[in-house]
Amino acid sequence: MKQTHESLILTGPGQCSIARVSGPGGDGPVLVAVEYSGINYKDALAITGKAKIVRAPFPFTPGIDLAGTVLESDLEEYVPGERVVLTGGGLGERFSGGYTQLQAVPSKYLLKIPEGMSTRTCMILGTAGLTAMLSIMVLEDHGVVAGEILVTGASGGVGMIAVKLLANLGYTVIASCGSTHLWHKLQGLGAARTINRINTDASRPLMHAQYDGVVDAAGGVALSAALPQVRVHGCVAASGNAAGAELNTTVYPFILRGITLAGIDSNTAPVQNRLIAWGRLQTLISEQEADQLLMATVSLEDVASVCSAKVAGKAPGRFLVSTAREM
Ligand SMILES: NC(=O)c1ccc[n+]([C@@H]2O[C@H](COP(=O)([O-])OP(=O)(O)OC[C@H]3O[C@@H](n4cnc5c(N)ncnc54)[C@H](OP(=O)(O)O)[C@@H]3O)[C@@H](O)[C@H]2O)c1
């Protein structure tokens, strides 16, 4: 009898169920026994149908992240038994995704999990961790290697991991979010100060300059409000749109303070940057610290309800999806 496995299947926008299926949804060259996935804001948009994330025909398995063990491979660079991670690159959007126990994935962005990092920790971090690390790497590239860093959307997956990484790197972190019940957690992760959302309209083009850099996971009005408060030659790494997609600004922070606004897209990040970022994540965050970043571990059955809560703003932060069941 052919072995079956469990997959979350979207039959249309906002309509999903768990099914037992007999083959992987994808047709990539590397067959992976998926152990963990995660729930990112983008996954929540895809599952609830709140935004058009899925670019493939239904039925479709979403999930932009996966980590597990290679079972079979058509490519000699991936050997059965190796632990691998895939985040973004069209996974769960154009290619059948991570909410499954078995997936045949494309190899372009498929990476070996760094030595010393567990498969579980890799997915506690996932796309959010990669995005946070890439954001900090951009700050460093622009000379912001110390000082005071504002993190917007600090209660979220990207924000929380950024707070931890920045604190571990010795920056002074100001964590901004509206989830005041998570302020204590953020302080425990290393935030020197916690402040509410900064979503006030940026009424003046230049304000008191108080941040050397910004890791912006909120976007919209939060980003508009942050730009006039960045110090001379500071840098803002922008990755999010939870607070909106529109940006209201003037040229003055750029031409009078020489600040840089740098965009982060973890989805299309080149392999070389990913390798550096995952290596640094392994060095900077211990297994124990990764646990502190986790809100909950859930099963495939729970994914839809967590996604609904996430788009409603009621479930910020990292949710690990464990696919563990007998296959
Ligand atoms: N560019 C990339 O490569 C990339 C990668 C990953 C994620 N992202 C984006 O980054 C953002 C965060 O993703 P995530 O997975 O970390 O999400 P998450 O865990 O669900 O967290 C959402 C965050 O957004 C904040 N937020 C929600 N509505 C807001 C508003 N109106 N004003 C200000 N803040 C608001 C929440 O803070 P409160 O406590 O204030 O509610 C929370 O911190 C999303 O926009 C996501 O699409 C981008």
Short mmCIF file of C-alpha atoms in Angstrom, two decimals, residues 51-265:
data_model
loop_
_atom_site.label_atom_id
_atom_site.label_comp_id
_atom_site.label_asym_id
_atom_site.label_seq_id
_atom_site.Cartn_x
_atom_site.Cartn_y
_atom_site.Cartn_z
CA ALA A 51 -4.29 39.11 0.46
CA LYS A 52 -3.46 37.35 -2.77
CA ILE A 53 -0.34 35.50 -1.67
CA VAL A 54 -0.94 32.19 -3.44
CA ARG A 55 0.06 32.43 -7.10
CA ALA A 56 -0.67 28.80 -8.04
CA PRO A 57 -3.88 26.93 -8.85
CA PHE A 58 -5.96 25.43 -6.03
CA PRO A 59 -5.91 22.96 -4.36
CA PHE A 60 -2.61 24.11 -2.92
CA THR A 61 -0.48 23.57 0.18
CA PRO A 62 0.65 26.91 1.66
CA GLY A 63 3.46 27.58 4.16
CA ILE A 64 6.42 29.78 3.19
CA ASP A 65 8.88 27.95 5.48
CA LEU A 66 9.92 24.35 6.06
CA ALA A 67 12.73 22.43 7.72
CA GLY A 68 13.35 18.72 7.79
CA THR A 69 15.47 15.88 6.47
CA VAL A 70 16.26 14.94 2.88
CA LEU A 71 14.65 11.60 1.96
CA GLU A 72 15.55 11.45 -1.73
CA SER A 73 17.43 13.78 -4.06
CA ASP A 74 18.03 14.10 -7.79
CA LEU A 75 20.93 16.46 -7.04
CA GLU A 76 24.28 15.37 -5.72
CA GLU A 77 24.63 18.42 -3.45
CA TYR A 78 21.76 17.15 -1.26
CA VAL A 79 22.23 13.79 0.37
CA PRO A 80 19.52 11.70 2.07
CA GLY A 81 19.69 12.20 5.81
CA GLU A 82 20.86 15.83 5.58
CA ARG A 83 18.92 18.46 7.51
CA VAL A 84 17.70 21.30 5.29
CA VAL A 85 15.78 24.56 5.49
CA LEU A 86 13.83 26.44 2.84
CA THR A 87 12.30 29.86 3.42
CA GLY A 88 10.54 31.97 0.81
CA GLY A 89 11.73 31.90 -2.77
CA GLY A 90 8.15 31.23 -3.84
CA LEU A 91 7.55 28.34 -1.39
CA GLY A 92 3.90 28.40 -0.33
CA GLU A 93 3.20 31.01 -3.02
CA ARG A 94 4.17 29.55 -6.40
CA PHE A 95 5.46 26.17 -5.15
CA SER A 96 3.64 23.77 -2.87
CA GLY A 97 4.65 24.81 0.66
CA GLY A 98 5.64 23.76 4.14
CA TYR A 99 2.34 22.81 5.85
CA THR A 100 2.81 19.14 5.14
CA GLN A 101 4.82 16.14 6.27
CA LEU A 102 6.39 15.51 2.86
CA GLN A 103 7.41 17.99 0.18
CA ALA A 104 9.40 17.86 -3.08
CA VAL A 105 11.09 21.24 -3.21
CA PRO A 106 13.05 23.36 -5.66
CA SER A 107 16.73 23.64 -4.81
CA LYS A 108 17.53 27.29 -5.60
CA TYR A 109 17.20 28.49 -1.99
CA LEU A 110 17.42 25.13 -0.22
CA LEU A 111 20.12 25.35 2.46
CA LYS A 112 21.71 22.95 4.87
CA ILE A 113 20.83 23.82 8.46
CA PRO A 114 23.95 25.22 10.14
CA GLU A 115 25.90 22.79 12.33
CA GLY A 116 24.95 23.34 15.94
CA MET A 117 21.42 24.57 15.19
CA SER A 118 18.56 22.13 15.74
CA THR A 119 15.87 21.72 13.08
CA ARG A 120 13.36 22.99 15.63
CA THR A 121 15.33 26.16 16.42
CA CYS A 122 15.79 26.73 12.71
CA MET A 123 12.01 26.95 12.32
CA ILE A 124 11.44 28.93 15.51
CA LEU A 125 13.49 31.51 13.61
CA GLY A 126 12.30 30.81 10.04
CA THR A 127 11.57 33.66 7.65
CA ALA A 128 11.18 36.03 10.61
CA GLY A 129 14.68 35.27 11.88
CA LEU A 130 16.20 35.54 8.44
CA THR A 131 14.47 38.90 7.91
CA ALA A 132 15.62 40.23 11.27
CA MET A 133 19.21 39.15 10.59
CA LEU A 134 19.21 40.59 7.05
CA SER A 135 17.88 43.87 8.49
CA ILE A 136 20.73 44.09 10.98
CA MET A 137 23.28 43.18 8.31
CA VAL A 138 22.02 46.14 6.27
CA LEU A 139 22.42 48.46 9.26
CA GLU A 140 25.99 47.20 9.69
CA ASP A 141 26.70 47.65 5.99
CA HIS A 142 25.69 51.29 6.40
CA GLY A 143 28.01 51.84 9.36
CA VAL A 144 25.44 51.48 12.13
CA VAL A 145 27.44 49.10 14.30
CA ALA A 146 26.52 50.52 17.70
CA GLY A 147 24.04 52.89 19.33
CA GLU A 148 20.31 53.14 19.79
CA ILE A 149 18.07 51.13 17.49
CA LEU A 150 14.31 51.44 17.25
CA VAL A 151 12.45 48.22 16.44
CA THR A 152 8.89 48.74 15.22
CA GLY A 153 6.45 45.82 15.31
CA ALA A 154 8.60 44.54 18.17
CA SER A 155 5.93 42.13 19.43
CA GLY A 156 5.95 40.28 16.09
CA GLY A 157 8.17 37.48 14.88
CA VAL A 158 10.56 39.73 12.94
CA GLY A 159 10.56 42.39 15.66
CA MET A 160 11.09 40.09 18.61
CA ILE A 161 13.99 38.27 16.98
CA ALA A 162 15.51 41.61 15.96
CA VAL A 163 15.31 42.77 19.60
CA LYS A 164 17.13 39.63 20.76
CA LEU A 165 19.80 39.82 18.05
CA LEU A 166 20.44 43.54 18.53
CA ALA A 167 20.68 43.15 22.31
CA ASN A 168 23.10 40.25 21.91
CA LEU A 169 25.18 42.41 19.56
CA GLY A 170 25.41 45.16 22.19
CA TYR A 171 23.06 47.74 20.70
CA THR A 172 20.64 49.67 22.91
CA VAL A 173 17.21 48.54 21.78
CA ILE A 174 14.00 50.55 21.92
CA ALA A 175 11.13 48.17 21.24
CA SER A 176 7.92 49.71 19.89
CA CYS A 177 4.57 47.88 19.77
CA GLY A 178 1.00 48.15 20.94
CA SER A 179 0.92 44.72 22.60
CA THR A 180 1.74 46.07 26.04
CA HIS A 181 1.27 42.59 27.60
CA LEU A 182 4.47 41.60 25.73
CA TRP A 183 6.60 44.48 26.98
CA HIS A 184 7.90 42.41 29.90
CA LYS A 185 8.88 39.64 27.47
CA LEU A 186 10.65 42.16 25.23
CA GLN A 187 12.58 43.51 28.22
CA GLY A 188 13.56 39.93 29.04
CA LEU A 189 14.87 39.59 25.49
CA GLY A 190 17.09 42.60 26.01
CA ALA A 191 15.08 45.72 25.13
CA ALA A 192 16.39 48.69 27.10
CA ARG A 193 13.06 50.49 26.68
CA THR A 194 9.60 49.55 25.49
CA ILE A 195 7.33 52.18 23.95
CA ASN A 196 3.90 52.14 22.36
CA ARG A 197 3.29 52.19 18.61
CA ILE A 198 4.76 55.35 17.08
CA ASN A 199 1.91 55.61 14.58
CA THR A 200 1.46 59.34 15.02
CA ASP A 201 1.46 61.25 11.80
CA ALA A 202 4.94 62.58 11.11
CA SER A 203 3.83 66.17 11.38
CA ARG A 204 7.31 67.64 11.00
CA PRO A 205 9.81 66.58 8.32
CA LEU A 206 12.62 66.54 10.89
CA MET A 207 12.18 65.83 14.57
CA HIS A 208 14.49 65.26 17.54
CA ALA A 209 17.00 62.72 16.20
CA GLN A 210 17.16 59.88 18.69
CA TYR A 211 17.85 56.64 16.81
CA ASP A 212 21.03 55.52 15.07
CA GLY A 213 19.06 52.94 13.16
CA VAL A 214 15.64 51.37 12.79
CA VAL A 215 14.52 47.81 12.15
CA ASP A 216 11.05 48.50 10.81
CA ALA A 217 8.71 45.52 10.72
CA ALA A 218 5.56 47.67 10.82
CA GLY A 219 5.84 49.96 7.79
CA GLY A 220 3.19 52.55 6.88
CA VAL A 221 2.61 55.22 9.49
CA ALA A 222 5.21 53.70 11.82
CA LEU A 223 7.90 54.03 9.15
CA SER A 224 6.72 57.56 8.30
CA ALA A 225 7.02 58.49 11.96
CA ALA A 226 10.45 56.87 12.37
CA LEU A 227 12.25 58.53 9.44
CA PRO A 228 12.31 62.08 10.89
CA GLN A 229 13.77 60.74 14.15
CA VAL A 230 16.88 59.06 12.73
CA ARG A 231 20.28 60.55 13.48
CA VAL A 232 22.73 61.79 10.87
CA HIS A 233 23.89 58.99 8.56
CA GLY A 234 21.61 56.50 10.24
CA CYS A 235 19.92 53.65 8.45
CA VAL A 236 16.39 52.24 8.40
CA ALA A 237 15.85 48.63 7.32
CA ALA A 238 12.23 48.34 6.19
CA SER A 239 10.57 44.93 5.88
CA GLY A 240 6.96 45.21 7.02
CA ASN A 241 3.57 46.56 6.04
CA ALA A 242 1.41 45.55 9.03
CA ALA A 243 0.81 49.24 9.82
CA GLY A 244 0.06 50.04 6.19
CA ALA A 245 1.64 50.16 2.78
CA GLU A 246 1.69 53.91 2.23
CA LEU A 247 4.73 55.96 3.13
CA ASN A 248 4.30 59.61 3.94
CA THR A 249 7.66 61.36 4.07
CA THR A 250 9.76 64.21 2.75
CA VAL A 251 13.25 64.24 1.31
CA TYR A 252 14.68 66.10 4.35
CA PRO A 253 15.79 63.11 6.46
CA PHE A 254 17.68 61.94 3.37
CA ILE A 255 19.22 65.20 2.17
CA LEU A 256 19.77 66.98 5.49
CA ARG A 257 20.74 64.00 7.65
CA GLY A 258 22.04 61.63 4.98
CA ILE A 259 19.98 58.72 6.26
CA THR A 260 19.43 55.57 4.22
CA LEU A 261 16.16 53.74 3.74
CA ALA A 262 17.00 50.15 2.83
CA GLY A 263 14.41 47.60 1.74
CA ILE A 264 14.55 44.01 2.96
CA ASP A 265 13.02 41.15 0.97
#
